[in-house]
XYZ file of C-alpha atoms in Angstrom:
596
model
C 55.448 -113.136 -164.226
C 57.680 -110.032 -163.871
C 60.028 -109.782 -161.005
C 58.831 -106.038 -160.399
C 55.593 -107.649 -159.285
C 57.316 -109.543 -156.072
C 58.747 -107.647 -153.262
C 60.284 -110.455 -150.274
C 60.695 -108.820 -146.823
C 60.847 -110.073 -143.163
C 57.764 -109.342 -140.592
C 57.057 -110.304 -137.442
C 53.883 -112.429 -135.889
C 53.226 -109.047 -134.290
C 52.814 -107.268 -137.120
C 51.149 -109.869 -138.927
C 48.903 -110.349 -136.130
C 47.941 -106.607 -136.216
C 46.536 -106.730 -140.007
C 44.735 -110.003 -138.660
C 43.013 -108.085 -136.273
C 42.566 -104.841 -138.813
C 40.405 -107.778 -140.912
C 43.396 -107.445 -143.541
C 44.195 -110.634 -144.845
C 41.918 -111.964 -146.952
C 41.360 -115.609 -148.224
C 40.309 -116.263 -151.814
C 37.947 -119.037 -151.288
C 38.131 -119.659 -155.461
C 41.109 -121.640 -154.813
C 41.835 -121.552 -151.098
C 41.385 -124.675 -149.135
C 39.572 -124.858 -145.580
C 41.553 -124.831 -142.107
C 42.461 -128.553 -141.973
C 45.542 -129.015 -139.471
C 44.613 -130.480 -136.253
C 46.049 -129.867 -133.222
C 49.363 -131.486 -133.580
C 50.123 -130.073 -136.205
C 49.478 -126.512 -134.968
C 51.817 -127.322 -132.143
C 54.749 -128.640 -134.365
C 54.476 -125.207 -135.893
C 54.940 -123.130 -132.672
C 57.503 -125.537 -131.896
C 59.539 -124.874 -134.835
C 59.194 -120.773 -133.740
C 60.343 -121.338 -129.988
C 63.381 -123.423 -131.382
C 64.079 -120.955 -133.652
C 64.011 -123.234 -136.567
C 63.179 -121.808 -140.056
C 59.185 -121.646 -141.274
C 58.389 -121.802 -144.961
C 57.555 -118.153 -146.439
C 53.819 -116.700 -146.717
C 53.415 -115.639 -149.708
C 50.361 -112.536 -150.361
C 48.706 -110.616 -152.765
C 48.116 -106.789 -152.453
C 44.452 -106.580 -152.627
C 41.515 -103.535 -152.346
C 38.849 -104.497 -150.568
C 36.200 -101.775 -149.448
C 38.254 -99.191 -150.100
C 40.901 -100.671 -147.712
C 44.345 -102.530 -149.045
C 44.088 -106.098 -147.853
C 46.353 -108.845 -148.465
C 45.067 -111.949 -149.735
C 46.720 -115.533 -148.576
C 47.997 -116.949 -151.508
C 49.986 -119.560 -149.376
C 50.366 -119.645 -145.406
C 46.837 -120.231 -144.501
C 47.061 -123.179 -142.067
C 50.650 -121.548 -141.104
C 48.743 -117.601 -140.199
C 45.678 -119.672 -138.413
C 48.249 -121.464 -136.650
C 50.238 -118.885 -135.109
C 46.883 -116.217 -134.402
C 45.128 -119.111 -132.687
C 48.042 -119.821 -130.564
C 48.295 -116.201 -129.831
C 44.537 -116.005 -128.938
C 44.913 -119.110 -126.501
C 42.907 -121.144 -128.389
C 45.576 -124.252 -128.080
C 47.975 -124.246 -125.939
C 52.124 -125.390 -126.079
C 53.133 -128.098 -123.183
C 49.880 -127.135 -121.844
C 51.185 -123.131 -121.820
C 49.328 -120.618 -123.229
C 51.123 -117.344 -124.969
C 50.503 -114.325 -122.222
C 48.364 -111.768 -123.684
C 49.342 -108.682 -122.239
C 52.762 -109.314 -123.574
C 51.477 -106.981 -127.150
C 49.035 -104.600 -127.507
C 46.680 -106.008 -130.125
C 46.104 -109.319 -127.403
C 45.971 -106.869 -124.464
C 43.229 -104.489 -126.372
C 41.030 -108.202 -127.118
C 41.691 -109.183 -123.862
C 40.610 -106.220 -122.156
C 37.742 -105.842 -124.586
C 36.753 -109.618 -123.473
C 37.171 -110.512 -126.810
C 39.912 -113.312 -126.164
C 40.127 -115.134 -122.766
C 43.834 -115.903 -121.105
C 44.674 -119.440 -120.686
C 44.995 -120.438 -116.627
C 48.632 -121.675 -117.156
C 50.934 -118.608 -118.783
C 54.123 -119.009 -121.010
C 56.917 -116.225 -119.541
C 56.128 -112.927 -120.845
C 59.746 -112.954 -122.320
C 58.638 -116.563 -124.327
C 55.634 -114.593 -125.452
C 57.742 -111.673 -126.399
C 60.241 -114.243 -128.449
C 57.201 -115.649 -130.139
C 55.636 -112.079 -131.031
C 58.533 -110.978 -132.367
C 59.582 -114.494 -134.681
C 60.430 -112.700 -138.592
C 59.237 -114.911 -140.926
C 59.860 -114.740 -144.943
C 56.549 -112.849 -146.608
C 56.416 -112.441 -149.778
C 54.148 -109.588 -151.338
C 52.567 -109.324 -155.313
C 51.676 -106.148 -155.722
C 49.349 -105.813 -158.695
C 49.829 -109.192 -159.518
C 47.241 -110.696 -161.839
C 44.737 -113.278 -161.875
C 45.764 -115.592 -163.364
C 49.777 -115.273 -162.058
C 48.255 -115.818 -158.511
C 46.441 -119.180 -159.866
C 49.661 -120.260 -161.454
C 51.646 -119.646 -158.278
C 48.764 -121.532 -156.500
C 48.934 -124.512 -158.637
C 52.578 -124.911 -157.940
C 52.030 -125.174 -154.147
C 51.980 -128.072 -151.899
C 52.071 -126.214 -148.403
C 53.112 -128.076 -145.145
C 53.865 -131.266 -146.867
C 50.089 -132.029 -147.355
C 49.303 -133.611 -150.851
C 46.469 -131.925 -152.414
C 43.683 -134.607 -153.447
C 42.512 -135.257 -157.134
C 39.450 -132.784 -156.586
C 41.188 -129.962 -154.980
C 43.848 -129.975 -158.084
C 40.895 -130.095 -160.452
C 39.494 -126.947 -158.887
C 42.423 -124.746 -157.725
C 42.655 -121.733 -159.289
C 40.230 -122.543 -162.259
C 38.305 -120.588 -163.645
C 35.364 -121.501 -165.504
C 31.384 -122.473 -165.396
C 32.091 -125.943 -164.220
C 34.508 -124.942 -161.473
C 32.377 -122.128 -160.155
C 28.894 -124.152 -159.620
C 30.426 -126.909 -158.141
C 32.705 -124.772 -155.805
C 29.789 -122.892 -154.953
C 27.285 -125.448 -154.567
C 29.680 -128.085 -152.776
C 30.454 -125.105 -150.085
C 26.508 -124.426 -149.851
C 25.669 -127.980 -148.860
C 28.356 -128.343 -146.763
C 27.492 -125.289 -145.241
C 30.080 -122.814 -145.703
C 28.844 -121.337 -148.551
C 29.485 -117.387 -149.128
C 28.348 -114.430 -151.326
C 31.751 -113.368 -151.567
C 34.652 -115.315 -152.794
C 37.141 -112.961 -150.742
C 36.757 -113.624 -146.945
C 38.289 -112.619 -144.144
C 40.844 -114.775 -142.109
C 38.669 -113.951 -139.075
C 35.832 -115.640 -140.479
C 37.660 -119.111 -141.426
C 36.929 -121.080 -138.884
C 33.100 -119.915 -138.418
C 34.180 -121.384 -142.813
C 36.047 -124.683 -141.490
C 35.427 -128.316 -140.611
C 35.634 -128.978 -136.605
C 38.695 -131.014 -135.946
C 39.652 -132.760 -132.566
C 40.698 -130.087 -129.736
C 39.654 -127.521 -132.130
C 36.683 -124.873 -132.152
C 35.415 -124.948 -135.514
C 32.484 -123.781 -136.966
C 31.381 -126.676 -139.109
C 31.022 -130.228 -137.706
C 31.287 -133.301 -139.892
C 28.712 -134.955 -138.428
C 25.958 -132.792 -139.187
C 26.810 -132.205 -142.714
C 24.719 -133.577 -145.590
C 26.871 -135.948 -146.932
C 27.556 -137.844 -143.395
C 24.259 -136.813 -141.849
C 22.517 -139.124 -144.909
C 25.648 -141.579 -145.186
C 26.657 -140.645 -148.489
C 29.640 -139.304 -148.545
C 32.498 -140.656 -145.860
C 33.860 -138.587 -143.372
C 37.095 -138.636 -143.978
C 36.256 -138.470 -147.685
C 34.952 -134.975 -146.924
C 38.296 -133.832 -145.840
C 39.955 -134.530 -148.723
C 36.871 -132.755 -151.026
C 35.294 -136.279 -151.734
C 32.300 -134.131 -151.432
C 33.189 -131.676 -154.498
C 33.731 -134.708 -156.518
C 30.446 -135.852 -155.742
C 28.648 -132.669 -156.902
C 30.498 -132.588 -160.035
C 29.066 -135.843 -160.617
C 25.705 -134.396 -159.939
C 26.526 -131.617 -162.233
C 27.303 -133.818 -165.122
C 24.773 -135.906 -164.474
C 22.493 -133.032 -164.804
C 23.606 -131.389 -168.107
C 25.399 -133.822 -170.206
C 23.300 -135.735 -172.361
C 23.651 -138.595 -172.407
C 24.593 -139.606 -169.292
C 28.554 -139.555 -169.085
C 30.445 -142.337 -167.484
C 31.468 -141.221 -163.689
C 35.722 -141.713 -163.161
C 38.272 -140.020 -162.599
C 39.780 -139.996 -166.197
C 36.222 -138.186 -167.234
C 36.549 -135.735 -164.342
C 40.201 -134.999 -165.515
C 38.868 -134.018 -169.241
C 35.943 -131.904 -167.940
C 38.928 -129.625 -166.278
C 40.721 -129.465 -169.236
C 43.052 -132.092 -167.767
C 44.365 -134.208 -171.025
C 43.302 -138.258 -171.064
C 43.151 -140.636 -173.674
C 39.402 -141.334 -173.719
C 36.285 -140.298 -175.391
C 34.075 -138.146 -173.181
C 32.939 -134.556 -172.835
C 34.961 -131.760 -173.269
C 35.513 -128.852 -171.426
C 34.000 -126.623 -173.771
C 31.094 -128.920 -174.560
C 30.361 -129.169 -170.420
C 30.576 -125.171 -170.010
C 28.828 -124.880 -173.065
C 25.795 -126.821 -171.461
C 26.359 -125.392 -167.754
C 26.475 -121.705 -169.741
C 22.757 -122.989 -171.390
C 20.979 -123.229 -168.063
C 22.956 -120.659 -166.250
C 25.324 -121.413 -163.369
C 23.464 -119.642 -161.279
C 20.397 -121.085 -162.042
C 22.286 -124.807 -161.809
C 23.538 -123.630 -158.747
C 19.929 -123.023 -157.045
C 18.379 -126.282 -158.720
C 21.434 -128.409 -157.137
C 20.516 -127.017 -153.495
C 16.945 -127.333 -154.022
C 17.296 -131.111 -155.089
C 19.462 -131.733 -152.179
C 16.948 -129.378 -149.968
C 13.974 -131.579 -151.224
C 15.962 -134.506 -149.844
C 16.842 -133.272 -146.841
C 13.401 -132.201 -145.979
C 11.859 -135.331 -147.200
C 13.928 -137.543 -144.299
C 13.474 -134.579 -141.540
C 12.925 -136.497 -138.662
C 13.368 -140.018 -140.287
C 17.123 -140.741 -139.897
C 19.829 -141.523 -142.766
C 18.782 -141.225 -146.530
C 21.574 -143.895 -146.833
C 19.982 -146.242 -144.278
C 16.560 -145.567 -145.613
C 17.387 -146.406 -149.148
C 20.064 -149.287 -148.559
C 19.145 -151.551 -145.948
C 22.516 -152.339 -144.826
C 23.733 -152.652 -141.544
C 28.142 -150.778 -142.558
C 28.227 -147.681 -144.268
C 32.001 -147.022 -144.279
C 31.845 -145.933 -148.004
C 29.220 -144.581 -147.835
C 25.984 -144.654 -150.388
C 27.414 -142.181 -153.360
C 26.244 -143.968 -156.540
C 22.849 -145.135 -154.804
C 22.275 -141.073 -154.668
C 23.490 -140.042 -157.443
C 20.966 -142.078 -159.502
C 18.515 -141.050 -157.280
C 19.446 -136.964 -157.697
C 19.824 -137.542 -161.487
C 16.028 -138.681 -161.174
C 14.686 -136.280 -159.216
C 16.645 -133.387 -161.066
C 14.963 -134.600 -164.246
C 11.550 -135.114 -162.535
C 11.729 -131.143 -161.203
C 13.262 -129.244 -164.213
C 13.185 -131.270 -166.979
C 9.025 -132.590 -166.671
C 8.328 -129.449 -164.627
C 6.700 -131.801 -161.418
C 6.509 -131.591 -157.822
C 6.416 -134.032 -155.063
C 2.504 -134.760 -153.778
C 4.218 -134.543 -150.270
C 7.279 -135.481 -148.414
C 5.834 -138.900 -146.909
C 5.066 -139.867 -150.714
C 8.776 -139.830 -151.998
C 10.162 -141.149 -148.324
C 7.556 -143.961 -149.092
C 9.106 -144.701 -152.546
C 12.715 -144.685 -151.177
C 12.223 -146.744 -149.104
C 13.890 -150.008 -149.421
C 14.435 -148.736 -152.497
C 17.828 -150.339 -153.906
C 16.347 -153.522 -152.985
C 13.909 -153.756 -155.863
C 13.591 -156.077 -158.761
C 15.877 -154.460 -161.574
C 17.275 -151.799 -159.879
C 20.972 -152.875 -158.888
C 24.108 -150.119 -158.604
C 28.029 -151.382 -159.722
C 30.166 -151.465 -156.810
C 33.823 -150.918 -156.522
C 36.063 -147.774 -157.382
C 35.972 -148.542 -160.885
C 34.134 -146.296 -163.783
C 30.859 -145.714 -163.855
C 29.666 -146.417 -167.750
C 27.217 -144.844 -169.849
C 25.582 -147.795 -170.766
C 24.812 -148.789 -166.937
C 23.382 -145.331 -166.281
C 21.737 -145.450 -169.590
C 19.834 -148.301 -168.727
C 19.309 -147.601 -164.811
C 18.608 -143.924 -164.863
C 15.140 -144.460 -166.676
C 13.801 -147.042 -164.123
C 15.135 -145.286 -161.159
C 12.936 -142.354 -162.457
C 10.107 -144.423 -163.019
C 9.619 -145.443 -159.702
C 10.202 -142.071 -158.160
C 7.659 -140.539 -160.767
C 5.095 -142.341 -158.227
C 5.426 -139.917 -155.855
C 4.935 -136.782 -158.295
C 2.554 -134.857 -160.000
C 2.749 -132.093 -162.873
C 1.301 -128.634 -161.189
C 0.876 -125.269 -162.538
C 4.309 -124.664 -164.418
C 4.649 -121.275 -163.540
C 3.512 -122.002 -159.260
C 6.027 -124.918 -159.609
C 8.949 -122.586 -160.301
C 8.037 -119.574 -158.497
C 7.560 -121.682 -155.406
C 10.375 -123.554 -155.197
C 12.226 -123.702 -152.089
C 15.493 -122.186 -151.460
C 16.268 -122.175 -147.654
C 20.256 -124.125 -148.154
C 20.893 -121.262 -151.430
C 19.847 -118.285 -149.006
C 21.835 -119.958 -145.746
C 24.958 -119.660 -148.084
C 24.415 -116.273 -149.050
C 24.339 -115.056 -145.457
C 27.137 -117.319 -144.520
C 29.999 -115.309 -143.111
C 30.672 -111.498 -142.246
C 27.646 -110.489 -144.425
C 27.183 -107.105 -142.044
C 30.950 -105.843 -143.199
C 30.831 -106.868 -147.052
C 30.483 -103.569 -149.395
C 28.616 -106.202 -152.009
C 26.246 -107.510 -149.720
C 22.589 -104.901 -149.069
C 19.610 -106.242 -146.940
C 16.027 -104.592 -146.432
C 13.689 -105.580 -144.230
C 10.923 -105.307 -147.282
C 8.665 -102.864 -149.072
C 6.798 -101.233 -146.295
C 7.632 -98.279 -143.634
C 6.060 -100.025 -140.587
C 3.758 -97.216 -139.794
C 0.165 -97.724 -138.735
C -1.236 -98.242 -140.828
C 2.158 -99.783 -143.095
C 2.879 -97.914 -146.377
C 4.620 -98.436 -149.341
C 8.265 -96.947 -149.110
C 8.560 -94.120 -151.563
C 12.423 -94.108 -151.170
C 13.380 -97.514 -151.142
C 13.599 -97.813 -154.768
C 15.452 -95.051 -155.253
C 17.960 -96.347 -152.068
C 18.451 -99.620 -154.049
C 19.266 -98.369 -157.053
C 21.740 -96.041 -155.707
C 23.328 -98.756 -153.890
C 22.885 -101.156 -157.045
C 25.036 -98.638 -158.485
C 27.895 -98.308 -155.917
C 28.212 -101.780 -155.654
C 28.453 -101.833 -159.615
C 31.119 -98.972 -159.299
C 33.474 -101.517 -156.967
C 35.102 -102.754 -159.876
C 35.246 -104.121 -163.175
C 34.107 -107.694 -161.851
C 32.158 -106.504 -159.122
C 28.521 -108.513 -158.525
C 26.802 -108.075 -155.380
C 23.783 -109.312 -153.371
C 20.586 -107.021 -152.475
C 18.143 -109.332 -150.679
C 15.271 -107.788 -149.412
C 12.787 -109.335 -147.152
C 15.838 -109.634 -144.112
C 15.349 -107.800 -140.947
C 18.235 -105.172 -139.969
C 17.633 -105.589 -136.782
C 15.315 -107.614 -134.252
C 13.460 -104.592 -133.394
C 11.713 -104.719 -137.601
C 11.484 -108.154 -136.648
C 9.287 -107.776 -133.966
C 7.334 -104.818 -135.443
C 6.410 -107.237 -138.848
C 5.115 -109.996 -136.741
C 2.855 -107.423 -134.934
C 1.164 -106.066 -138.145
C 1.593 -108.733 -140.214
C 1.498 -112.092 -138.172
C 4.951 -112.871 -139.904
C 6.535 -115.388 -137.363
C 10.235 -114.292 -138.314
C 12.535 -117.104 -139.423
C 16.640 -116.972 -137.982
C 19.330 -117.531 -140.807
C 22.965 -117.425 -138.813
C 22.490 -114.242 -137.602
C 19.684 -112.604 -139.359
C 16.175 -112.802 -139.507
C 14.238 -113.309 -142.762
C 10.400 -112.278 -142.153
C 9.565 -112.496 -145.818
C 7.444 -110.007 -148.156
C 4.619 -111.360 -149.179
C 2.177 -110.134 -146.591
C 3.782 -106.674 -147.694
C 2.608 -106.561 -151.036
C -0.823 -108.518 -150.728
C -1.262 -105.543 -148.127
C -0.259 -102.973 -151.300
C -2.907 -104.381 -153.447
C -0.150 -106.727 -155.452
C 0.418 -110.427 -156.154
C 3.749 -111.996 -156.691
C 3.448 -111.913 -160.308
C 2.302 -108.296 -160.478
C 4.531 -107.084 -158.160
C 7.851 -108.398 -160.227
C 6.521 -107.164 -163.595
C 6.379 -103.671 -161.361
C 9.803 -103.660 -160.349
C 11.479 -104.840 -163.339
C 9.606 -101.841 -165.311
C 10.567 -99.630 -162.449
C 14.235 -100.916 -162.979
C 13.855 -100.319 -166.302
C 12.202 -97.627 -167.276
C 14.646 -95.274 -164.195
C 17.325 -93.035 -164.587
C 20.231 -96.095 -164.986
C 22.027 -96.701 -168.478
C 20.166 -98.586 -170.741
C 22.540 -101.517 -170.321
C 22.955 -101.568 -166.775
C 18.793 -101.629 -166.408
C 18.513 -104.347 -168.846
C 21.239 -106.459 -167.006
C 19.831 -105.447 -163.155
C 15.989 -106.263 -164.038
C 17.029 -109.454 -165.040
C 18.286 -110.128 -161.942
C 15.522 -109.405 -159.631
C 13.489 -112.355 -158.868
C 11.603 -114.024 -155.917
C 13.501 -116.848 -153.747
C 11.399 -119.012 -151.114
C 13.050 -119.606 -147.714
C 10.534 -122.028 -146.655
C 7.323 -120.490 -146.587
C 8.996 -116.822 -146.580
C 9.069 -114.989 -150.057
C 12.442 -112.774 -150.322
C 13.602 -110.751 -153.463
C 17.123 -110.498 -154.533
C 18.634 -108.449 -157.001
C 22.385 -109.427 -158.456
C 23.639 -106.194 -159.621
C 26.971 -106.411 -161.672
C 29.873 -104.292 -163.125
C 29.612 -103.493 -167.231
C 32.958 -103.599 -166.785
C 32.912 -99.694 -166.355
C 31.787 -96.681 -164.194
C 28.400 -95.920 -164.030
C 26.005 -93.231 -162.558
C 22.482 -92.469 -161.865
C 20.368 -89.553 -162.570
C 23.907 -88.353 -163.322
C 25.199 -88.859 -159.642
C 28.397 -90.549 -158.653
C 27.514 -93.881 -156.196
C 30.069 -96.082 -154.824
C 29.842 -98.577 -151.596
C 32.039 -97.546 -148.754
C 31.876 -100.647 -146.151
C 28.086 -101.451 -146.026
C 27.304 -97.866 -146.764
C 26.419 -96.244 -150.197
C 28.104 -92.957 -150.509
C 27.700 -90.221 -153.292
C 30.828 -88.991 -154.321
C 31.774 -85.606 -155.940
C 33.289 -85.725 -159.508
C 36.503 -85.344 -158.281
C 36.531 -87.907 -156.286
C 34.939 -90.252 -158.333
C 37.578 -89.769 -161.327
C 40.022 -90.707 -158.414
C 37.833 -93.612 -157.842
C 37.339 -94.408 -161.182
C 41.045 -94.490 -162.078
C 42.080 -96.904 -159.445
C 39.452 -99.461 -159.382
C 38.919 -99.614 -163.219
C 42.038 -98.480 -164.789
């Protein structure tokens, strides 16, 4: 790491505070944990700044992000939430809150009514002292990758151990890492498109905590909703260890022993056993696809969760016990490795959600089917001989379909909630259209739409030489569309956070197509346009249907060749949530800093 790349200077809360509310500091959710301080410890901290004591430096990385330098939070997350909480009067100090006409940046959110001021005030000249505390930041510019996940590694901020599972994952890159990040934040609900969010968005990100006004409570999660997973197991990523069992489970054949020592070597971390290694685990993730992993994991645990709607605890159902402390992991995990295979590996479907609750019922307190207890090793041999019968009984409540109905239908309402997740309406990767129709009277077909998507496929292409993004189509804009599509089409529109899917189906019957007909369409239209060959080949690929309940949605995953790109000979890049066409010029300009 070259010392040209690091530039240390002192700032003020003020001016920190200022790029907060500018939506300039970015976290890197890739190896970024979740808000986890309480209270307390948020009140030590301002504390420490009223007694003038020294804080620990932040330490950032110079960032683009639409267009816009950002600064992403390498280290100094809980410390930043900390202080711009405080500041917002969302905690208060010896039952004080900071006065928020004492800057301009409170006074402007306070007169907006974006912020409310505490009843009981600090002094304005304590608020002043507070504003203007200089703390150490530290600033990579044009630092890389992989110096960032080095520097990361070597972190342990605010004296808070990191756990097993959150070493295994930070800053690693690599199939296994990326679907269980992903698909661990999806289940528990704060999933996102984008690995880069912004600090505003956090704690709509975070797990509730005592006092605090998070987004994400513990109690309703999966995990503790089903009594699988332990609360306070959760905090400490318990629950990422639990999908990587469920991803090894599901590609590793056969079965691999579940302990830590095995997790260690499917990281690349070095232990003196046999098991798989990491190549030979990417290797098979790489086979199915991690994206495609990724949707058959929340479908699975989807499945589940719709199978005990209204019925109380998985946990309970399956284990008739009367404590749940540690909750029912390996009881599940058999019972996902059976139902994975069932769905993608035998290609059935459940003959209804009262026929599996009916099988799991009581179900770990058949004849022959008995789970090892303790915090000891899981073997191959045990899951060798269990998996098979736990699938047998479970096969009771399936039955082999139409292959190609079984896959197109599949349901994926917790994969779409995750894409949504967040500040969707501000990300430059992220498009949403309402569907293929102008919603005339009669409705129509759109003749521009394709053309709009591809254009925008494009800009979002031109972001970057890693760029991906996310056009979903069968999402409302706005609640007006919403409205309209019920009228014509009897579409009762479904709410995801804040949008509102009303599907496409009813769309293209009305246009004379079927699902199947309408996809072979597209991808020839994708294909056959005025793209580069190998940006076509790459984009067609990646348009497909996805089920939100009974609502059919299209997305399309459009990602960087790794260098600038036009169509029909036009320049297209994203500018916010806006697709621009740029001169020649400009574009070089453009070119030259984002893929130079």
């Amino acid at each position: 790491m070259q010392s040209s790349e690091l530039s240390v200077q002192g700032q003020n809360l003020q001016t920190l505070y200022n790029l907060y509310v500018n939506k300039r500091l970015a976290v890197n959710r890739r190896y970024q944990r979740k808000l986890v301080w309480s209270v307390e410890e948020k009140v030590k901290l301002i504390d420490s700044v009223i007694d003038e004591l020294p804080i620990p430096l932040i330490l950032l990385a110079q960032r683009k992000r639409g267009g816009v330098e950002t600064y992403e939070i390498i280290d100094g997350l809980q410390r930043l939430d900390a202080f711009f909480s405080f500041m917002e009067n969302k905690f208060s100090y010896n039952g004080k809150y900071f006065d928020l006409d004492t800057i301009g940046d409170t006074k402007a959110r306070l007169d907006a009514s974006e912020i409310t001021q505490g009843e009981d005030k600090l002094s304005r000249s304590e608020s002043l002292a507070i504003a203007n505390y200089q703390i150490p930041v530290s600033i990579y510019r044009d630092a890389s990758a992989s110096s960032i996940d080095e520097v990361f590694r070597r972190i342990n901020s605010g004296g808070r151990r990191l756990s097993l599972q959150e070493i295994r994952q930070a800053g690693v890159l690599g199939s296994l890492a990326d679907v269980v990040r992903r698909s661990s934040a999806s289940i528990r609900g704060d999933g996102t498109f984008s690995e880069s969010v912004i600090l505003n968005a956090m704690d709509k990100l975070s797990i509730s905590r005592r006092g605090l006004d998070y987004g994400l409570s513990l109690e309703d999660m999966f995990w503790v909703r089903h009594d699988i997973v332990a609360q306070e197991d959760i905090r400490s990523s318990g629950d990422e260890e639990m999908v990587l069992d469920l991803v090894l489970d599901a590609v590793i054949r056969p079965w691999p022993t579940s302990g830590w020592q095995n997790r260690d070597v499917a990281y690349g971390i070095q232990r003196r056993i046999r098991t798989a290694s990491p190549e030979d685990v990417n290797a098979a993730i790489d086979k199915v696809g991690v994206e495609e992993l990724h949707q058959r994991i929340l479908s699975v645990v989807g499945l589940i969760n719709d199978v005990m709607s209204g019925h109380g605890s998985l946990g309970r159902h399956m284990v008739k016990l009367e404590t749940y402390e540690k909750g029912t992991q390996r009881q599940f995990q058999a019972v996902f490795a059976a139902l994975y295979s069932l769905t993608f590996e035998d290609g059935m479907v459940p003959k209804s959600h009262d026929a599996v609750r009916t099988v799991l019922d009581d179900f770990w307190g058949r004849k022959g089917l008995s789970i090892p207890t303790g915090g000891s090793s899981w073997g191959r041999e045990k899951k060798k001989s269990l998996y098979p019968s736990v699938k047998k009984n479970l096969k009771k409540a399936f039955y082999k379909p139409d292959l190609q109905r079984a896959a197109t239908q599949l349901n994926s309402r917790m994969y779409v909630e995750s894409l949504l997740q967040g500040p969707v309406t501000e990300e430059p990767l992220i498009e949403l259209k309402q569907g293929f129709c102008v919603l005339s009277s009669p409705p129509v077909e759109d003749a521009e739409l394709f053309e709009q998507i591809m254009q925008t496929a494009v800009g979002m292409a031109n972001q970057g030489k890693s760029a991906e993004g996310l056009i979903l189509i069968g999402i409302a804009d706005k609640p007006s569309a919403a409205n309209r599509i019920e009228q014509i089409f009897n579409v009762k529109p479904l709410a995801i956070h804040s949008h509102l899917a009303v599907g496409t189906l009813e769309q293209i019957n009305h246009l004379g197509y079927d699902i199947d007909s309408w996809w072979r369409r597209w991808q020839e239209k994708i294909q056959t346009s005025k793209l580069s060959k190998e940006f076509a080949n790459s984009l067609a690929h990646t348009f497909r249907p996805v089920y939100y309940d009974e609502l059919l949605l299209w997305e399309m995953k459009p990602k960087s060749v790794g260098k600038p790109i036009t169509y029909d000979g036009r320049f297209f890049v994203r500018i916010g949530s806006s697709t621009r066409e740029m001169t020649a010029d400009d574009f070089l300009s453009h070119m030259t800093l984002h893929f130079s």
